[in-house]
PDB file of C-alpha atoms in Angstrom:
ATOM      1  CA  UNK D   1      -6.247  55.576 -32.811  1.00 39.00           C
ATOM      2  CA  UNK D   2      -8.533  52.653 -31.232  1.00 45.00           C
ATOM      3  CA  UNK D   3      -8.871  49.345 -32.969  1.00 46.00           C
ATOM      4  CA  UNK D   4     -11.760  47.751 -34.548  1.00 54.00           C
ATOM      5  CA  UNK D   5     -15.180  47.720 -32.943  1.00 60.00           C
ATOM      6  CA  UNK D   6     -15.595  44.971 -30.349  1.00 64.00           C
ATOM      7  CA  UNK D   7     -15.617  44.280 -26.593  1.00 75.00           C
ATOM      8  CA  UNK D   8     -12.016  44.977 -25.242  1.00 74.00           C
ATOM      9  CA  UNK D   9     -10.243  43.172 -22.572  1.00 76.00           C
ATOM     10  CA  UNK D  10     -10.218  44.816 -19.201  1.00 76.00           C
ATOM     11  CA  UNK D  11      -9.074  43.709 -15.716  1.00 73.00           C
ATOM     12  CA  UNK D  12     -10.701  40.493 -14.775  1.00 76.00           C
ATOM     13  CA  UNK D  13     -13.145  41.235 -11.759  1.00 74.00           C
ATOM     14  CA  UNK D  14     -12.701  37.587 -10.675  1.00 69.00           C
ATOM     15  CA  UNK D  15      -8.990  37.792 -10.502  1.00 67.00           C
ATOM     16  CA  UNK D  16      -7.875  40.517  -8.264  1.00 58.00           C
ATOM     17  CA  UNK D  17      -6.074  40.042  -5.159  1.00 67.00           C
ATOM     18  CA  UNK D  18      -7.620  41.084  -1.925  1.00 66.00           C
ATOM     19  CA  UNK D  19      -5.959  44.506  -1.752  1.00 71.00           C
ATOM     20  CA  UNK D  20      -6.871  45.376  -5.249  1.00 78.00           C
ATOM     21  CA  UNK D  21      -9.811  47.500  -6.339  1.00 79.00           C
ATOM     22  CA  UNK D  22     -11.037  47.865  -9.934  1.00 79.00           C
ATOM     23  CA  UNK D  23     -12.754  50.918 -11.234  1.00 77.00           C
ATOM     24  CA  UNK D  24     -13.602  52.878 -14.445  1.00 82.00           C
ATOM     25  CA  UNK D  25     -15.269  49.758 -16.222  1.00 80.00           C
ATOM     26  CA  UNK D  26     -12.435  47.451 -14.799  1.00 79.00           C
ATOM     27  CA  UNK D  27      -9.802  49.482 -16.862  1.00 77.00           C
ATOM     28  CA  UNK D  28      -8.319  50.806 -13.759  1.00 74.00           C
ATOM     29  CA  UNK D  29      -6.438  48.597 -11.098  1.00 81.00           C
ATOM     30  CA  UNK D  30      -5.588  50.210  -7.726  1.00 78.00           C
ATOM     31  CA  UNK D  31      -3.381  48.086  -5.544  1.00 78.00           C
ATOM     32  CA  UNK D  32      -3.071  49.110  -1.964  1.00 79.00           C
ATOM     33  CA  UNK D  33      -1.408  46.098  -0.122  1.00 67.00           C
ATOM     34  CA  UNK D  34       2.255  45.535   0.682  1.00 65.00           C
ATOM     35  CA  UNK D  35       2.483  41.934  -0.722  1.00 62.00           C
ATOM     36  CA  UNK D  36       2.630  40.964  -4.289  1.00 64.00           C
ATOM     37  CA  UNK D  37      -0.697  41.840  -5.426  1.00 66.00           C
ATOM     38  CA  UNK D  38      -2.026  41.812  -9.187  1.00 67.00           C
ATOM     39  CA  UNK D  39      -4.726  42.210 -11.779  1.00 72.00           C
ATOM     40  CA  UNK D  40      -5.064  40.201 -15.060  1.00 72.00           C
ATOM     41  CA  UNK D  41      -6.813  40.575 -18.236  1.00 74.00           C
ATOM     42  CA  UNK D  42      -8.537  37.681 -20.341  1.00 71.00           C
ATOM     43  CA  UNK D  43      -6.535  34.815 -21.498  1.00 76.00           C
ATOM     44  CA  UNK D  44      -4.117  35.365 -24.342  1.00 80.00           C
ATOM     45  CA  UNK D  45      -4.750  33.171 -27.268  1.00 83.00           C
ATOM     46  CA  UNK D  46      -2.119  30.455 -27.874  1.00 86.00           C
ATOM     47  CA  UNK D  47      -1.264  31.552 -31.406  1.00 89.00           C
ATOM     48  CA  UNK D  48      -0.660  34.974 -32.972  1.00 91.00           C
ATOM     49  CA  UNK D  49       0.879  38.388 -31.902  1.00 94.00           C
ATOM     50  CA  UNK D  50      -0.903  40.069 -29.089  1.00 91.00           C
ATOM     51  CA  UNK D  51      -0.360  43.468 -27.628  1.00 90.00           C
ATOM     52  CA  UNK D  52      -1.900  45.187 -24.555  1.00 87.00           C
ATOM     53  CA  UNK D  53      -1.012  48.820 -23.187  1.00 89.00           C
ATOM     54  CA  UNK D  54      -0.613  49.852 -19.510  1.00 88.00           C
ATOM     55  CA  UNK D  55      -0.290  53.292 -18.111  1.00 89.00           C
ATOM     56  CA  UNK D  56       1.286  53.541 -14.712  1.00 86.00           C
ATOM     57  CA  UNK D  57      -0.802  56.317 -13.112  1.00 87.00           C
ATOM     58  CA  UNK D  58       0.268  56.376  -9.480  1.00 84.00           C
ATOM     59  CA  UNK D  59       3.069  54.913  -7.616  1.00 82.00           C
ATOM     60  CA  UNK D  60       3.745  54.999  -3.719  1.00 80.00           C
ATOM     61  CA  UNK D  61       7.096  56.036  -2.549  1.00 74.00           C
ATOM     62  CA  UNK D  62       9.564  53.083  -3.026  1.00 70.00           C
ATOM     63  CA  UNK D  63       7.101  51.543  -5.251  1.00 70.00           C
ATOM     64  CA  UNK D  64       7.870  48.637  -7.347  1.00 75.00           C
ATOM     65  CA  UNK D  65       5.205  48.216 -10.061  1.00 80.00           C
ATOM     66  CA  UNK D  66       5.624  45.531 -12.754  1.00 82.00           C
ATOM     67  CA  UNK D  67       3.755  44.962 -16.052  1.00 85.00           C
ATOM     68  CA  UNK D  68       3.900  41.820 -18.251  1.00 86.00           C
ATOM     69  CA  UNK D  69       2.534  38.163 -18.365  1.00 85.00           C
ATOM     70  CA  UNK D  70       0.955  36.086 -15.710  1.00 82.00           C
ATOM     71  CA  UNK D  71       0.082  32.415 -15.805  1.00 80.00           C
ATOM     72  CA  UNK D  72      -0.194  29.075 -14.230  1.00 72.00           C
ATOM     73  CA  UNK D  73      -2.653  30.142 -11.493  1.00 65.00           C
ATOM     74  CA  UNK D  74      -0.280  33.055 -10.643  1.00 62.00           C
ATOM     75  CA  UNK D  75       2.627  30.910 -10.119  1.00 64.00           C
ATOM     76  CA  UNK D  76       4.347  32.158 -13.169  1.00 66.00           C
ATOM     77  CA  UNK D  77       5.039  35.685 -14.244  1.00 75.00           C
ATOM     78  CA  UNK D  78       7.388  37.451 -16.789  1.00 76.00           C
ATOM     79  CA  UNK D  79       7.612  41.061 -16.082  1.00 74.00           C
ATOM     80  CA  UNK D  80       9.101  44.410 -16.897  1.00 73.00           C
ATOM     81  CA  UNK D  81       9.922  46.111 -13.632  1.00 73.00           C
ATOM     82  CA  UNK D  82       9.843  50.075 -12.986  1.00 72.00           C
ATOM     83  CA  UNK D  83      13.448  50.190 -12.323  1.00 69.00           C
ATOM     84  CA  UNK D  84      14.450  48.902 -15.583  1.00 69.00           C
ATOM     85  CA  UNK D  85      14.793  45.158 -14.824  1.00 67.00           C
ATOM     86  CA  UNK D  86      13.114  42.069 -16.126  1.00 72.00           C
ATOM     87  CA  UNK D  87      12.177  39.030 -13.865  1.00 72.00           C
ATOM     88  CA  UNK D  88      10.749  35.659 -14.570  1.00 65.00           C
ATOM     89  CA  UNK D  89       9.401  33.165 -11.890  1.00 63.00           C
ATOM     90  CA  UNK D  90       9.051  29.578 -12.246  1.00 54.00           C
ATOM     91  CA  UNK D  91      12.082  29.781 -14.087  1.00 49.00           C
ATOM     92  CA  UNK D  92      15.220  31.444 -12.806  1.00 51.00           C
ATOM     93  CA  UNK D  93      13.388  34.072 -10.796  1.00 55.00           C
ATOM     94  CA  UNK D  94      16.463  36.276 -10.998  1.00 60.00           C
ATOM     95  CA  UNK D  95      16.364  39.886 -11.937  1.00 68.00           C
ATOM     96  CA  UNK D  96      18.242  41.041 -14.985  1.00 73.00           C
ATOM     97  CA  UNK D  97      18.821  44.455 -16.291  1.00 75.00           C
ATOM     98  CA  UNK D  98      16.465  45.261 -18.940  1.00 77.00           C
ATOM     99  CA  UNK D  99      15.132  48.489 -20.800  1.00 80.00           C
ATOM    100  CA  UNK D 100      14.770  52.015 -19.526  1.00 83.00           C
ATOM    101  CA  UNK D 101      13.143  52.801 -16.159  1.00 82.00           C
ATOM    102  CA  UNK D 102       9.634  54.191 -16.275  1.00 84.00           C
ATOM    103  CA  UNK D 103       7.650  56.443 -14.084  1.00 84.00           C
ATOM    104  CA  UNK D 104       4.153  57.702 -13.440  1.00 88.00           C
ATOM    105  CA  UNK D 105       2.278  58.597 -16.782  1.00 91.00           C
ATOM    106  CA  UNK D 106       4.566  56.345 -18.984  1.00 91.00           C
ATOM    107  CA  UNK D 107       2.946  53.868 -21.315  1.00 90.00           C
ATOM    108  CA  UNK D 108       4.152  50.369 -21.424  1.00 90.00           C
ATOM    109  CA  UNK D 109       3.137  48.149 -24.350  1.00 92.00           C
ATOM    110  CA  UNK D 110       3.268  44.416 -23.491  1.00 92.00           C
ATOM    111  CA  UNK D 111       4.048  42.418 -26.714  1.00 93.00           C
ATOM    112  CA  UNK D 112       3.478  38.681 -26.662  1.00 93.00           C
ATOM    113  CA  UNK D 113       4.472  36.674 -29.736  1.00 95.00           C
ATOM    114  CA  UNK D 114       2.799  33.226 -29.158  1.00 93.00           C
ATOM    115  CA  UNK D 115       4.125  31.866 -32.300  1.00 95.00           C
ATOM    116  CA  UNK D 116       7.694  32.657 -31.501  1.00 95.00           C
ATOM    117  CA  UNK D 117       7.012  32.357 -27.723  1.00 92.00           C
ATOM    118  CA  UNK D 118       8.744  35.611 -26.964  1.00 92.00           C
ATOM    119  CA  UNK D 119       7.883  38.706 -24.847  1.00 90.00           C
ATOM    120  CA  UNK D 120       9.021  42.169 -25.460  1.00 92.00           C
ATOM    121  CA  UNK D 121       7.963  45.583 -24.188  1.00 91.00           C
ATOM    122  CA  UNK D 122       7.694  49.304 -25.586  1.00 92.00           C
ATOM    123  CA  UNK D 123       8.082  52.296 -23.537  1.00 91.00           C
ATOM    124  CA  UNK D 124       6.197  55.398 -24.877  1.00 93.00           C
ATOM    125  CA  UNK D 125       6.419  53.691 -28.100  1.00 92.00           C
ATOM    126  CA  UNK D 126      10.167  53.066 -27.974  1.00 92.00           C
ATOM    127  CA  UNK D 127      10.922  49.325 -28.432  1.00 92.00           C
ATOM    128  CA  UNK D 128      12.923  48.069 -25.347  1.00 90.00           C
ATOM    129  CA  UNK D 129      13.806  44.633 -27.168  1.00 90.00           C
ATOM    130  CA  UNK D 130      12.974  41.139 -26.525  1.00 90.00           C
ATOM    131  CA  UNK D 131      12.950  40.409 -22.752  1.00 86.00           C
ATOM    132  CA  UNK D 132      12.120  36.539 -22.616  1.00 85.00           C
ATOM    133  CA  UNK D 133      11.963  33.647 -24.908  1.00 87.00           C
ATOM    134  CA  UNK D 134      10.712  30.148 -24.395  1.00 86.00           C
ATOM    135  CA  UNK D 135       8.149  31.000 -21.752  1.00 84.00           C
ATOM    136  CA  UNK D 136       6.132  27.927 -22.716  1.00 84.00           C
ATOM    137  CA  UNK D 137       8.994  25.873 -21.211  1.00 83.00           C
ATOM    138  CA  UNK D 138       8.035  27.191 -17.776  1.00 79.00           C
ATOM    139  CA  UNK D 139       4.388  28.022 -18.146  1.00 81.00           C
ATOM    140  CA  UNK D 140       2.123  25.296 -19.319  1.00 81.00           C
ATOM    141  CA  UNK D 141      -1.208  26.876 -18.645  1.00 83.00           C
ATOM    142  CA  UNK D 142      -3.133  29.964 -19.809  1.00 85.00           C
ATOM    143  CA  UNK D 143      -1.288  33.216 -19.784  1.00 85.00           C
ATOM    144  CA  UNK D 144      -2.701  36.678 -19.293  1.00 84.00           C
ATOM    145  CA  UNK D 145      -1.541  40.215 -19.575  1.00 86.00           C
ATOM    146  CA  UNK D 146      -1.191  41.524 -16.160  1.00 83.00           C
ATOM    147  CA  UNK D 147       0.233  44.108 -13.505  1.00 83.00           C
ATOM    148  CA  UNK D 148       1.764  43.341 -10.155  1.00 79.00           C
ATOM    149  CA  UNK D 149       2.998  45.464  -7.246  1.00 79.00           C
ATOM    150  CA  UNK D 150       4.348  45.245  -3.820  1.00 77.00           C
ATOM    151  CA  UNK D 151       3.252  48.727  -2.787  1.00 78.00           C
ATOM    152  CA  UNK D 152       0.483  50.978  -3.546  1.00 79.00           C
ATOM    153  CA  UNK D 153       0.267  51.547  -7.344  1.00 83.00           C
ATOM    154  CA  UNK D 154      -2.397  52.253 -10.026  1.00 82.00           C
ATOM    155  CA  UNK D 155      -2.515  50.922 -13.634  1.00 85.00           C
ATOM    156  CA  UNK D 156      -4.820  51.689 -16.388  1.00 84.00           C
ATOM    157  CA  UNK D 157      -5.182  49.088 -19.195  1.00 83.00           C
ATOM    158  CA  UNK D 158      -5.927  49.835 -22.933  1.00 83.00           C
ATOM    159  CA  UNK D 159      -6.560  47.099 -25.456  1.00 80.00           C
ATOM    160  CA  UNK D 160      -8.008  49.486 -28.076  1.00 78.00           C
ATOM    161  CA  UNK D 161     -11.180  51.041 -26.274  1.00 78.00           C
ATOM    162  CA  UNK D 162      -9.323  54.360 -26.416  1.00 78.00           C
ATOM    163  CA  UNK D 163      -6.689  56.081 -28.271  1.00 76.00           C
ATOM    164  CA  UNK D 164      -3.097  54.569 -27.670  1.00 79.00           C
ATOM    165  CA  UNK D 165      -0.261  57.030 -27.048  1.00 80.00           C
ATOM    166  CA  UNK D 166       1.725  55.486 -30.121  1.00 80.00           C
ATOM    167  CA  UNK D 167       0.860  53.289 -33.009  1.00 81.00           C
ATOM    168  CA  UNK D 168       0.495  49.652 -32.158  1.00 81.00           C
ATOM    169  CA  UNK D 169       3.549  47.575 -33.188  1.00 87.00           C
ATOM    170  CA  UNK D 170       3.116  46.411 -36.763  1.00 89.00           C
ATOM    171  CA  UNK D 171       1.908  42.746 -36.950  1.00 91.00           C
ATOM    172  CA  UNK D 172       0.508  42.794 -33.450  1.00 91.00           C
ATOM    173  CA  UNK D 173      -3.259  42.871 -32.519  1.00 85.00           C
ATOM    174  CA  UNK D 174      -5.059  43.858 -29.288  1.00 85.00           C
ATOM    175  CA  UNK D 175      -7.554  41.537 -27.268  1.00 78.00           C
ATOM    176  CA  UNK D 176     -11.094  42.391 -28.465  1.00 75.00           C
ATOM    177  CA  UNK D 177     -13.951  40.120 -29.610  1.00 68.00           C
ATOM    178  CA  UNK D 178     -13.737  41.126 -33.273  1.00 68.00           C
ATOM    179  CA  UNK D 179     -10.206  39.815 -33.478  1.00 61.00           C
ATOM    180  CA  UNK D 180     -10.601  36.674 -31.219  1.00 57.00           C
ATOM    181  CA  UNK D 181     -13.377  34.973 -33.276  1.00 49.00           C
ATOM    182  CA  UNK D 182     -12.344  33.746 -36.782  1.00 49.00           C
ATOM    183  CA  UNK D 183     -15.226  31.485 -37.615  1.00 38.00           C
ATOM    184  CA  UNK D 184     -18.871  31.934 -38.221  1.00 41.00           C
ATOM    185  CA  UNK D 185     -19.617  29.229 -35.568  1.00 37.00           C
ATOM    186  CA  UNK D 186     -19.623  31.755 -32.768  1.00 39.00           C
ATOM    187  CA  UNK D 187     -22.619  33.496 -34.445  1.00 40.00           C
ATOM    188  CA  UNK D 188     -24.829  30.358 -34.683  1.00 40.00           C
TER     189      UNK D 188
END
């Protein structure tokens, strides 16, 4: 079931790297290059619990798609890799075993708890556990939900504009305008 009415986050058309093409109302990101290319959404608020779902719809042979958070002008990322690993850059940068592997047509929920400063993931609704804590120690600027890949891959973003494959994790909200504005000042 989709969330409340509002404008939902999509991939930012001003952010994609040169070998990234956005389509389907900027809900689909197709990466064709061989470098680390990415697409990101709108900035995540600095308080609250936020969720965004990605579906990997295509992966080239030997592909390495990743979903998670990107920040500090793309110098920081905390990601869940296709091969069942987590990686953080601007910190250790080292891969660590994490979660189940995923494949084409799997849904990955990215769960950022800004209050606890932790990042967790779910695969097809199954909790994979907390992958990262203390992200603000290494990322001082804005953070965004995002995808990266070093090979051709296609990702679909869903922040409530269509039905999710599973119920959103209790206590988390998706990025949309009806949840971002909490005062009447925005209407004046």
